[in-house]
Coordinates of C-alpha atoms and ligand atoms in Angstrom, one line a residue:
M446 CA 40.8 -26.8 -4.2
R447 CA 39.6 -23.7 -5.7
Q448 CA 39.8 -20.7 -3.5
V449 CA 38.3 -17.6 -4.0
D450 CA 36.9 -14.4 -1.7
V451 CA 33.2 -14.6 -2.3
A452 CA 30.8 -17.3 -3.3
I453 CA 27.6 -16.4 -4.4
I454 CA 24.6 -19.1 -4.5
G455 CA 22.0 -18.2 -6.8
A456 CA 21.4 -15.8 -10.1
G457 CA 18.5 -14.2 -9.1
S458 CA 17.9 -10.7 -8.5
A459 CA 19.2 -10.9 -5.1
G460 CA 22.6 -12.4 -6.2
L461 CA 22.7 -10.8 -9.6
T462 CA 22.8 -7.2 -7.4
A463 CA 25.4 -8.8 -4.7
L464 CA 27.9 -9.6 -8.4
G465 CA 27.6 -5.9 -9.4
L466 CA 29.0 -5.1 -6.0
I467 CA 31.8 -7.9 -5.6
K468 CA 32.4 -7.6 -8.8
K469 CA 33.8 -4.2 -9.1
V470 CA 36.2 -5.3 -5.6
T471 CA 37.2 -8.6 -6.3
N472 CA 37.9 -10.7 -9.5
N473 CA 38.3 -13.9 -7.3
Y474 CA 34.4 -15.0 -7.3
V475 CA 31.6 -17.0 -8.2
L476 CA 28.4 -17.6 -9.5
I477 CA 27.0 -20.6 -8.6
N478 CA 23.5 -21.1 -9.8
E479 CA 21.0 -24.1 -10.7
G480 CA 19.3 -24.8 -13.1
W481 CA 17.6 -22.0 -15.4
Y482 CA 18.8 -18.5 -15.8
G483 CA 16.6 -15.6 -15.5
T484 CA 15.2 -14.5 -12.5
T485 CA 12.2 -15.8 -10.9
C486 CA 10.8 -11.9 -11.8
A487 CA 11.3 -11.9 -15.3
K488 CA 10.5 -15.3 -16.3
V489 CA 7.7 -16.7 -14.5
G490 CA 7.0 -14.0 -11.7
C491 CA 6.4 -10.3 -11.3
M492 CA 6.7 -9.7 -15.1
P493 CA 4.8 -12.3 -17.1
S494 CA 1.7 -12.3 -14.4
K495 CA 2.0 -8.1 -15.1
V496 CA 1.4 -8.5 -19.0
L497 CA -1.7 -11.4 -18.2
I498 CA -2.6 -9.0 -16.1
Q499 CA -2.5 -6.0 -18.2
I500 CA -4.7 -7.8 -21.4
A501 CA -7.3 -8.7 -18.7
D502 CA -7.7 -4.9 -17.6
D503 CA -7.5 -3.8 -21.0
F504 CA -10.2 -6.2 -21.8
D505 CA -12.9 -5.9 -18.8
R506 CA -12.4 -1.8 -19.4
L507 CA -14.7 -2.3 -22.9
K508 CA -17.2 -2.9 -20.9
K509 CA -17.3 0.5 -19.9
L510 CA -16.9 2.0 -22.9
P511 CA -20.7 2.0 -24.0
V512 CA -22.1 4.4 -21.9
E513 CA -19.0 6.9 -22.5
G514 CA -20.6 6.8 -26.5
I515 CA -18.1 3.9 -27.4
E516 CA -19.6 1.4 -29.5
G517 CA -19.1 -2.2 -31.3
V518 CA -17.6 -3.4 -28.2
A519 CA -19.4 -5.9 -27.6
Q520 CA -17.6 -8.2 -30.2
A521 CA -14.9 -8.0 -28.6
H522 CA -13.7 -11.8 -28.0
V523 CA -10.2 -12.4 -25.9
N524 CA -8.1 -15.0 -28.3
G525 CA -6.4 -17.5 -25.5
E526 CA -3.4 -18.6 -27.5
T527 CA -2.4 -15.0 -28.9
V528 CA -2.8 -13.4 -25.0
M529 CA -0.6 -16.0 -23.8
K530 CA 2.2 -16.0 -26.6
R531 CA 2.0 -12.2 -26.7
V532 CA 2.8 -12.6 -22.6
Q533 CA 5.6 -15.4 -23.4
S534 CA 7.5 -13.5 -26.0
M535 CA 7.6 -10.2 -23.6
R536 CA 8.6 -12.6 -20.6
D537 CA 11.6 -13.3 -22.9
G538 CA 12.0 -10.2 -23.5
F539 CA 12.6 -9.5 -19.9
V540 CA 14.4 -12.4 -19.6
E541 CA 16.8 -11.3 -21.8
K542 CA 17.6 -8.2 -20.0
T543 CA 17.9 -9.8 -16.7
I544 CA 20.4 -12.7 -18.1
A545 CA 22.9 -9.7 -19.8
P546 CA 24.7 -9.4 -16.9
W547 CA 24.9 -13.2 -16.5
Q548 CA 26.1 -14.0 -20.0
T549 CA 29.4 -11.8 -20.1
L550 CA 30.5 -13.6 -17.1
P551 CA 33.9 -15.4 -17.8
A552 CA 32.9 -19.3 -17.6
D553 CA 35.2 -20.7 -14.8
K554 CA 33.2 -17.8 -12.4
N555 CA 29.8 -18.7 -13.5
L556 CA 28.7 -22.7 -12.3
N557 CA 25.6 -23.5 -13.3
G558 CA 25.1 -26.7 -10.8
R559 CA 23.6 -27.1 -7.5
A560 CA 25.8 -25.9 -4.4
A561 CA 25.7 -27.2 -0.9
F562 CA 27.5 -26.4 1.8
I563 CA 30.6 -29.4 3.1
D564 CA 31.5 -26.7 6.2
A565 CA 30.9 -23.3 7.2
N566 CA 33.3 -22.2 4.6
T567 CA 33.2 -25.0 1.5
L568 CA 30.6 -25.5 -0.8
E569 CA 30.4 -28.8 -3.3
V570 CA 28.6 -27.8 -6.5
T571 CA 27.0 -30.9 -8.6
Y572 CA 26.3 -29.4 -11.9
S573 CA 24.0 -31.6 -14.3
D574 CA 25.6 -34.8 -15.8
G575 CA 26.6 -36.0 -11.8
Q576 CA 30.2 -34.3 -11.5
T577 CA 31.4 -32.8 -8.4
E578 CA 33.8 -29.4 -7.7
Q579 CA 34.3 -28.9 -3.9
I580 CA 35.5 -24.3 -3.6
Q581 CA 36.4 -23.1 -0.5
A582 CA 35.1 -19.4 -0.4
K583 CA 36.1 -16.9 2.2
Q584 CA 33.0 -15.0 1.8
I585 CA 29.4 -16.4 1.2
I586 CA 26.7 -14.7 -0.5
L587 CA 23.4 -17.3 -0.4
A588 CA 20.3 -15.9 -2.7
P589 CA 18.9 -19.4 -3.6
G590 CA 15.3 -17.5 -3.4
S591 CA 12.2 -19.4 -3.0
R592 CA 9.8 -22.5 -4.8
P593 CA 6.6 -22.8 -4.9
V594 CA 4.7 -24.9 -1.9
L595 CA 3.0 -28.5 -3.4
P596 CA 1.6 -30.9 -1.4
A597 CA 3.7 -34.3 -2.2
A598 CA 0.0 -35.9 -3.0
W599 CA -0.7 -33.0 -6.0
Q600 CA 2.6 -33.4 -7.2
A601 CA 1.3 -36.2 -8.7
I602 CA -2.0 -34.9 -10.0
Q603 CA -2.6 -34.3 -13.5
G604 CA -3.4 -30.6 -14.2
V605 CA -2.1 -29.5 -11.0
V606 CA 0.2 -26.3 -12.2
T607 CA 1.9 -24.1 -9.9
S608 CA 3.4 -20.1 -10.9
D609 CA 6.3 -22.0 -12.1
T610 CA 4.3 -23.7 -14.9
F611 CA 1.3 -22.1 -15.5
F612 CA 2.5 -18.8 -18.0
E613 CA 4.0 -22.6 -20.2
Q614 CA 0.7 -22.8 -21.0
A615 CA 0.1 -22.6 -25.0
S616 CA -3.6 -21.0 -24.2
L617 CA -5.6 -19.9 -21.2
P618 CA -7.4 -22.8 -19.8
K619 CA -11.5 -23.5 -19.1
K620 CA -12.2 -23.9 -15.9
V621 CA -10.3 -23.6 -13.4
A622 CA -9.8 -23.9 -9.3
V623 CA -7.2 -21.4 -8.1
I624 CA -6.2 -22.7 -4.5
G625 CA -4.8 -20.1 -1.9
L626 CA -6.1 -16.9 -2.7
G627 CA -2.5 -14.5 -1.4
V628 CA -1.3 -12.2 -3.7
I629 CA -0.7 -14.9 -6.7
G630 CA -3.4 -16.5 -6.6
L631 CA -6.0 -12.7 -6.0
E632 CA -4.1 -11.4 -9.3
L633 CA -3.6 -14.4 -11.5
G634 CA -7.3 -16.0 -10.3
Q635 CA -8.6 -12.3 -11.4
A636 CA -7.1 -11.9 -14.3
M637 CA -7.8 -15.5 -15.6
A638 CA -12.1 -14.5 -14.4
R639 CA -12.1 -11.1 -16.7
L640 CA -10.8 -12.9 -20.2
G641 CA -13.1 -15.1 -19.4
V642 CA -12.1 -18.7 -17.6
E643 CA -14.6 -19.7 -15.3
V644 CA -12.5 -19.5 -11.8
V645 CA -13.8 -20.7 -8.1
G646 CA -10.7 -19.4 -5.6
I647 CA -10.6 -21.2 -2.8
E648 CA -9.0 -19.8 0.5
M649 CA -7.7 -21.6 3.8
A650 CA -7.5 -18.5 5.6
D651 CA -10.4 -16.0 6.3
T652 CA -9.0 -13.0 4.0
L653 CA -7.7 -12.6 1.0
A654 CA -4.4 -11.1 -0.2
G655 CA -2.6 -10.8 3.8
I656 CA -5.4 -7.8 4.4
S657 CA -6.4 -7.9 8.3
D658 CA -8.1 -4.7 8.1
P659 CA -11.9 -5.9 8.3
E660 CA -13.4 -3.3 7.2
V661 CA -10.6 -3.8 3.9
R662 CA -11.0 -7.3 4.1
N663 CA -14.7 -7.1 3.9
K664 CA -14.7 -4.5 1.1
A665 CA -12.3 -6.6 -1.0
L666 CA -14.7 -10.0 -0.5
E667 CA -17.2 -7.7 -2.2
L668 CA -15.1 -6.6 -5.1
L669 CA -13.1 -9.7 -5.6
G670 CA -16.0 -11.4 -5.7
H671 CA -18.0 -9.7 -8.9
D672 CA -15.2 -11.4 -10.8
F673 CA -15.0 -15.2 -9.4
P674 CA -17.0 -17.0 -6.5
L675 CA -14.4 -17.0 -3.3
Y676 CA -14.7 -19.8 -0.6
L677 CA -12.6 -19.1 2.4
G678 CA -11.9 -20.2 5.7
Q679 CA -11.6 -24.2 4.4
A680 CA -8.5 -26.1 2.6
A681 CA -9.3 -27.7 -0.5
Q682 CA -8.8 -31.4 -1.0
L683 CA -8.6 -32.7 -4.8
E684 CA -8.9 -35.9 -6.5
P685 CA -8.2 -36.7 -10.1
I686 CA -10.8 -37.6 -12.5
E687 CA -10.8 -38.4 -16.4
N688 CA -9.5 -34.7 -18.4
G689 CA -9.4 -32.8 -14.7
V690 CA -9.4 -32.3 -11.1
K691 CA -12.5 -32.5 -8.6
V692 CA -11.7 -29.8 -6.2
S693 CA -13.5 -30.5 -2.6
V694 CA -14.4 -27.7 -0.1
G695 CA -16.5 -28.8 3.0
E696 CA -19.7 -29.9 1.8
Q697 CA -19.5 -28.8 -2.1
S698 CA -17.4 -30.6 -5.0
I699 CA -16.3 -29.2 -8.3
E700 CA -14.9 -30.4 -11.4
V701 CA -12.4 -28.5 -13.3
D702 CA -10.3 -28.6 -16.1
Q703 CA -6.9 -27.3 -14.1
V704 CA -5.9 -26.3 -10.7
L705 CA -3.6 -23.2 -10.2
A706 CA -2.4 -24.3 -6.6
A707 CA -0.8 -21.0 -5.2
L708 CA -0.1 -21.8 -1.8
G709 CA 2.5 -19.6 -0.6
R710 CA 6.6 -20.0 -1.5
R711 CA 9.3 -22.1 0.6
P712 CA 12.7 -20.2 1.1
N713 CA 15.5 -22.6 -0.9
L714 CA 17.8 -22.9 2.0
D715 CA 17.0 -26.5 2.2
T716 CA 18.9 -27.1 -0.6
V717 CA 22.0 -25.8 1.0
N718 CA 22.7 -28.3 3.6
L719 CA 23.2 -25.1 6.5
A720 CA 23.9 -27.6 8.7
N721 CA 26.7 -29.2 7.7
A722 CA 27.9 -25.4 8.3
G723 CA 27.5 -26.0 11.9
I724 CA 24.6 -23.2 12.5
T725 CA 22.0 -23.9 14.5
L726 CA 18.9 -23.8 13.0
D727 CA 15.0 -23.1 14.0
E728 CA 11.9 -26.0 13.5
Q729 CA 11.6 -24.6 10.0
G730 CA 15.2 -24.9 9.2
M731 CA 15.9 -20.9 9.2
P732 CA 18.8 -19.6 10.7
E733 CA 19.0 -16.5 12.4
I734 CA 19.5 -13.8 10.0
D735 CA 20.8 -10.8 11.2
S736 CA 18.1 -8.4 9.2
S737 CA 20.4 -5.1 9.3
T738 CA 23.6 -6.6 7.6
M739 CA 22.2 -9.8 6.4
R740 CA 24.9 -11.7 7.9
I741 CA 24.1 -14.8 9.6
Q742 CA 25.7 -14.9 13.3
G743 CA 29.1 -15.3 13.8
T744 CA 29.5 -16.6 10.3
S745 CA 30.6 -15.6 6.7
I746 CA 27.6 -16.2 5.1
Y747 CA 25.5 -13.5 4.4
V748 CA 21.3 -14.3 3.6
A749 CA 19.2 -12.2 0.7
G750 CA 16.7 -12.7 -1.8
D751 CA 13.4 -14.9 -0.8
A752 CA 15.7 -17.1 0.8
T753 CA 15.4 -15.3 4.8
G754 CA 11.6 -15.8 4.4
Q755 CA 10.9 -12.7 4.9
K756 CA 9.6 -10.3 2.8
A757 CA 9.1 -11.6 -0.8
I758 CA 9.0 -9.3 -3.4
L759 CA 11.7 -7.4 -5.5
H760 CA 13.3 -4.8 -4.5
E761 CA 13.5 -5.9 -1.4
A762 CA 15.9 -8.5 -2.6
A763 CA 17.6 -6.0 -4.4
D764 CA 17.6 -4.0 -1.4
E765 CA 19.2 -7.3 1.0
G766 CA 21.6 -8.4 -1.9
R767 CA 23.4 -5.0 -1.8
I768 CA 23.6 -5.0 1.7
A769 CA 25.2 -8.5 2.0
A770 CA 27.9 -7.6 -0.8
Y771 CA 28.5 -4.1 1.0
N772 CA 29.1 -5.9 4.0
V773 CA 31.0 -9.2 2.4
I774 CA 33.3 -6.2 1.0
Q775 CA 33.4 -4.7 4.2
A776 CA 34.7 -7.8 5.9
L777 CA 37.3 -8.7 2.9
Q778 CA 38.4 -5.7 3.5
Q779 CA 38.9 -6.1 7.7
G780 CA 36.0 -3.0 8.5
E781 CA 33.8 -2.8 10.8
A782 CA 30.3 -4.6 9.4
K783 CA 27.4 -1.7 8.5
H784 CA 24.0 -2.0 9.9
Y785 CA 21.1 -0.9 7.4
Q786 CA 18.0 0.4 8.3
A787 CA 14.9 -0.8 6.2
R788 CA 12.4 1.0 4.0
T789 CA 9.1 1.7 5.0
E790 CA 7.4 -1.6 4.1
L791 CA 5.8 -1.9 1.1
G792 CA 3.6 -4.7 -0.2
M793 CA 0.7 -5.2 -3.2
A794 CA -1.3 -6.9 -5.4
F795 CA -1.9 -5.5 -8.7
T796 CA -5.6 -6.7 -8.7
H797 CA -8.1 -4.3 -9.7
P798 CA -9.0 -2.5 -7.6
N799 CA -4.9 -2.6 -6.0
I800 CA -5.3 -4.1 -2.6
G801 CA -2.5 -3.2 0.0
F802 CA -0.3 -1.6 3.0
F803 CA 2.6 0.3 3.8
G804 CA 4.3 0.8 7.3
K805 CA 2.2 -1.8 10.1
R806 CA -0.5 -3.4 9.2
F807 CA -4.0 -3.0 11.2
V808 CA -3.0 -6.5 13.0
E809 CA 0.1 -5.4 14.3
L810 CA -1.6 -2.0 16.4
D811 CA -2.6 -1.2 18.7
P812 CA -6.5 0.1 18.9
E813 CA -6.3 1.5 21.5
H814 CA -3.1 3.5 20.5
I815 CA -4.2 4.9 16.7
A816 CA -6.6 7.1 15.4
I817 CA -8.1 5.7 11.8
G818 CA -8.9 7.8 8.8
S819 CA -10.5 5.8 6.3
Y820 CA -11.9 7.2 3.1
N821 CA -14.3 5.5 0.1
F822 CA -14.3 7.1 -3.6
N823 CA -18.0 7.7 -3.8
M824 CA -18.1 10.9 -4.0
L825 CA -15.0 12.1 -5.5
G826 CA -15.1 13.4 -9.1
R827 CA -12.2 12.0 -10.9
P828 CA -13.2 7.9 -10.1
R829 CA -16.5 8.5 -10.9
V830 CA -15.2 10.3 -14.3
M831 CA -13.0 6.9 -14.7
Q832 CA -16.1 4.8 -13.4
E833 CA -13.9 3.5 -10.8
T834 CA -15.7 4.7 -7.7
E835 CA -15.2 1.6 -5.6
G836 CA -12.4 1.2 -2.7
L837 CA -12.0 2.1 1.0
I838 CA -8.9 3.3 2.2
R839 CA -8.1 3.0 6.1
L840 CA -4.6 5.1 7.3
Y841 CA -3.9 3.8 10.8
A842 CA -1.6 7.2 12.9
D843 CA 0.0 7.2 16.4
K844 CA -2.0 9.1 18.7
K845 CA 1.2 10.6 20.4
T846 CA 3.3 11.6 17.4
K847 CA 0.7 12.6 15.2
Q848 CA 2.2 10.5 12.4
L849 CA 1.5 8.0 10.1
V850 CA 2.2 4.3 11.1
G851 CA 0.6 2.4 8.1
G852 CA -1.9 1.5 6.5
E853 CA -3.9 -0.8 4.6
M854 CA -6.4 0.0 1.3
I855 CA -8.4 -1.4 -1.8
A856 CA -8.4 1.3 -4.4
P857 CA -8.0 2.2 -7.4
R858 CA -4.8 3.3 -8.5
G859 CA -4.3 2.2 -4.8
E860 CA -0.8 1.0 -6.9
H861 CA 0.2 5.1 -6.2
L862 CA -1.3 6.0 -3.3
L863 CA 0.7 3.0 -1.3
H864 CA 3.7 4.9 -2.7
Q865 CA 3.6 8.3 -1.8
L866 CA 2.0 7.2 1.7
A867 CA 5.0 4.8 2.2
W868 CA 7.3 7.7 1.8
V869 CA 5.7 10.0 3.6
H870 CA 5.4 7.3 6.2
Q871 CA 9.2 7.3 5.4
L872 CA 9.8 10.6 6.3
N873 CA 8.1 10.7 9.9
V874 CA 6.2 14.0 9.4
E875 CA 3.0 14.9 11.1
I876 CA -0.8 14.4 9.3
A877 CA -0.7 18.5 9.6
E878 CA 2.8 18.3 7.6
I879 CA 1.5 15.5 4.7
L880 CA -1.8 17.5 4.8
R881 CA 0.1 20.6 3.7
L882 CA 1.8 19.3 0.3
P883 CA -0.6 19.9 -3.1
F884 CA -2.7 18.0 -3.9
Y885 CA -4.4 18.6 -7.4
H886 CA -7.9 18.4 -8.4
P887 CA -9.8 16.4 -9.8
N888 CA -7.7 13.4 -8.9
I889 CA -7.8 9.7 -6.8
E890 CA -5.2 11.2 -4.5
E891 CA -8.0 13.7 -2.3
G892 CA -9.0 10.1 -1.4
V893 CA -5.7 10.1 0.5
R894 CA -6.3 13.8 1.6
M895 CA -9.7 12.8 3.3
A896 CA -8.8 9.7 4.6
L897 CA -5.8 12.2 6.4
R898 CA -8.3 15.2 7.2
E899 CA -10.5 12.4 9.0
L900 CA -7.2 11.6 11.3
A901 CA -6.6 15.3 11.7
K902 CA -9.7 15.4 13.1
Q903 CA -9.1 12.8 15.8
L904 CA -5.2 14.3 16.1
Y905 CA -5.3 17.7 17.0
D906 CA -7.8 20.0 19.2
K907 CA -8.8 22.7 16.3
P908 CA -10.4 22.7 12.7
V909 CA -8.8 20.6 10.3
E910 CA -8.3 24.4 8.2
E911 CA -5.9 26.0 11.5
V912 CA -4.1 22.4 11.5
I913 CA -3.2 23.2 8.0
G914 CA -2.9 26.9 8.2
A915 CA -4.8 27.3 4.9
Ligands
FAD2420 C1 4.2 -15.2 -10.1 C2 5.0 -14.0 -9.3 C3 4.5 -13.1 -9.0 C4 5.2 -11.6 -8.6 N1 5.4 -10.4 -8.5 C5 5.9 -9.6 -7.9 C6 5.2 -8.2 -8.2 O1 4.8 -8.2 -8.7 N2 6.3 -7.1 -7.8 C7 7.4 -7.6 -6.8 O2 7.6 -6.9 -6.1 N3 7.3 -9.5 -6.6 C8 6.9 -9.9 -7.3 N4 7.0 -11.4 -7.0 C9 8.5 -11.7 -5.9 C10 9.8 -11.6 -6.8 O3 9.7 -12.4 -7.9 C11 11.0 -12.5 -5.8 O4 10.4 -11.8 -4.8 C12 12.1 -12.1 -6.4 O5 12.0 -12.9 -7.8 C13 13.2 -12.7 -5.7 O6 14.1 -13.2 -6.2 P1 15.8 -13.7 -5.6 O7 16.7 -13.6 -6.2 O8 15.7 -14.4 -4.0 O9 15.6 -15.2 -5.8 P2 14.9 -16.4 -7.3 O10 15.2 -14.6 -8.6 O11 14.1 -17.0 -7.5 O12 16.3 -16.5 -7.5 C14 17.6 -17.4 -6.8 C15 17.8 -18.5 -7.8 O13 18.7 -19.4 -7.0 C16 19.0 -20.7 -7.6 N5 19.0 -22.1 -6.8 C17 17.8 -22.4 -5.9 N6 19.0 -23.1 -4.8 C18 19.9 -23.1 -5.4 C19 22.0 -23.7 -5.1 N7 21.8 -24.8 -3.9 N8 22.5 -23.9 -5.5 C20 22.3 -22.7 -7.0 N9 21.5 -21.8 -6.9 C21 20.9 -22.6 -6.5 C22 17.5 -20.8 -8.5 O14 18.1 -21.7 -9.4 C23 17.4 -19.2 -8.9 O15 17.8 -19.1 -10.1 C24 6.5 -12.6 -7.4 C25 6.4 -13.9 -7.5 C26 5.9 -14.5 -8.6 C27 6.5 -16.2 -8.2
NAD2421 N1 2.2 -8.3 -6.2 C1 3.5 -8.5 -6.1 O1 4.3 -7.8 -5.5 C2 3.4 -10.0 -5.9 C3 2.6 -10.8 -7.0 C4 3.0 -11.9 -6.6 C5 3.5 -13.0 -5.3 N2 4.5 -11.9 -5.2 C6 4.9 -12.4 -3.8 O2 4.9 -13.6 -4.0 C7 4.9 -14.1 -2.5 C8 4.2 -15.7 -2.5 O3 3.1 -15.5 -3.0 P1 1.5 -16.5 -2.7 O4 0.6 -16.2 -3.1 O5 1.7 -17.9 -3.4 O6 2.3 -16.7 -1.4 P2 0.6 -16.3 -0.2 O7 1.8 -16.4 1.1 O8 0.4 -14.6 -0.4 O9 -0.6 -16.4 -0.3 C9 -0.9 -18.2 -0.4 C10 -2.1 -18.2 0.3 O10 -2.4 -20.0 0.3 C11 -3.4 -20.2 1.3 N3 -3.6 -21.5 1.7 C12 -1.9 -22.1 1.7 N4 -2.3 -23.5 1.6 C13 -3.8 -23.8 1.8 C14 -4.7 -24.7 1.4 N5 -4.1 -26.4 0.9 N6 -5.8 -24.7 0.6 C15 -6.8 -23.2 0.8 N7 -5.5 -22.3 0.9 C16 -4.2 -22.2 1.0 C17 -2.9 -19.4 2.6 O11 -3.6 -19.1 4.0 C18 -2.7 -17.9 2.0 O12 -3.2 -16.8 1.8 C19 4.1 -13.3 -1.3 O13 4.4 -14.0 -0.7 C20 4.6 -12.4 -2.4 O14 5.7 -11.4 -1.6 C21 4.3 -10.6 -5.1

């Protein structure tokens, strides 16, 4: 049986990040990946979705131009085939870059097959031709990602797609039901609607994109509702019909050409037979992972990326791959495990306006202990110039420490505001200190300043100017 120092399972963003570090300390490793290469992010995730969103936003922006004296835009129309060709050709470029480090690996280290545990240090790799090989590894990094949730009954219905198949289409569909209005459903649903596809959105929870602040939720419902009708609080039933799908929600039903099922993603840990490694699993089939080391306690197995079932986003997958690799290297060199502190949590949907949160969400906080500063953009100069005055920021600060603890928003250019807020949150500074930072005029950031000033009024028992010292 082949013996290696390290086996990495999954050539996605987490696995490839880990590989980059492992290669520096040992030449005795294998990378095992099932199916296609190119990472979820580049092939079916972050990147193709952002290309579609960019095209949709560019087209939508045309509506705002006549008032500025730019004429003739009414003739503009969308060519669905060209849109999808653009999405696919850009995606192929991103995939090409992503697979470069994998392509240079020697064949004996680069195994295209499914890995599963035989015991805690032994893996069986099943290749596509049915051949198998056993490999014993001192240390194992599990980074097998996640897959779209798709109920068994829906799998056989023609016209049901997920984000794995959506970007393969030759053209845009005509009429679509987007089921599940989390990040994927909202981003793709709004983009399609803005490109002229008839879209309805259905979500069984009472909110969109996981927003927990009721005021931000209401604003998001109002604003996204301008793009396509949203049905919340009900799960949809599907029935195949000729040339499409009948979608029922409560008493109502509609017929569509296509259903985009965006019901969430399931970690792929169930594909690796973890039970054979003697690991205790919870009801969801998940092991207990120490998020500061990425190690499954008491084993030489580490988990990184979407497979953890925690933060299914790219920079977290890369960070976790790095942490797992650092600790695998420590273990190979008989060193002590290193514990890493997670960065401030940050999540966003690239809808328009952008939706997102940083730090703690509203639902995680005790209203007794926090002050809330909010602002909408109606009166700010720059958003008015840009014709993007709709949005709401809600910032939460701890009454005792006077520091930001988190925030939720739907805001023009919110992706940038969320970054800046996450950065200052991670630095643990008081609201007064943040207000002493420069804010240029005229800018969207002035909206953040207004919300911070509102917090300062509640947190300090003197006028804001005195608090800031200006
Ligand atoms: C539509 C969409 C849009 C997204 N947009 C964003 C965004 O804008 N920003 C953001 O931060 N994140 C976004 N994400 C999330 C981001 O893409 C993921 O968090 C990230 O790609 C996860 O990386 P990973 O390495 O964990 O998994 P992956 O990249 O999925 O890699 C896992 C690999 O493991 C392989 N594998 C699985 N099981 C086995 C096995 N048993 N044996 C061997 N190999 C196996 C898989 O085939 C795959 O190649 C988006 C996701 C989707 C679906
Ligand atoms: N901009 C980004 O960073 C970005 C973009 C896309 C995806 N992602 C990542 O991908 C992950 C998966 O995204 P997602 O949108 O699939 O998952 P999600 O968990 O965000 O949303 C799934 C939604 O589907 C709903 N749902 C589930 N079953 C349903 C049913 N039968 N009927 C109606 N609604 C139902 C859930 O209530 C939930 O709101 C996210 O957690 C996110 O981390 C990130």
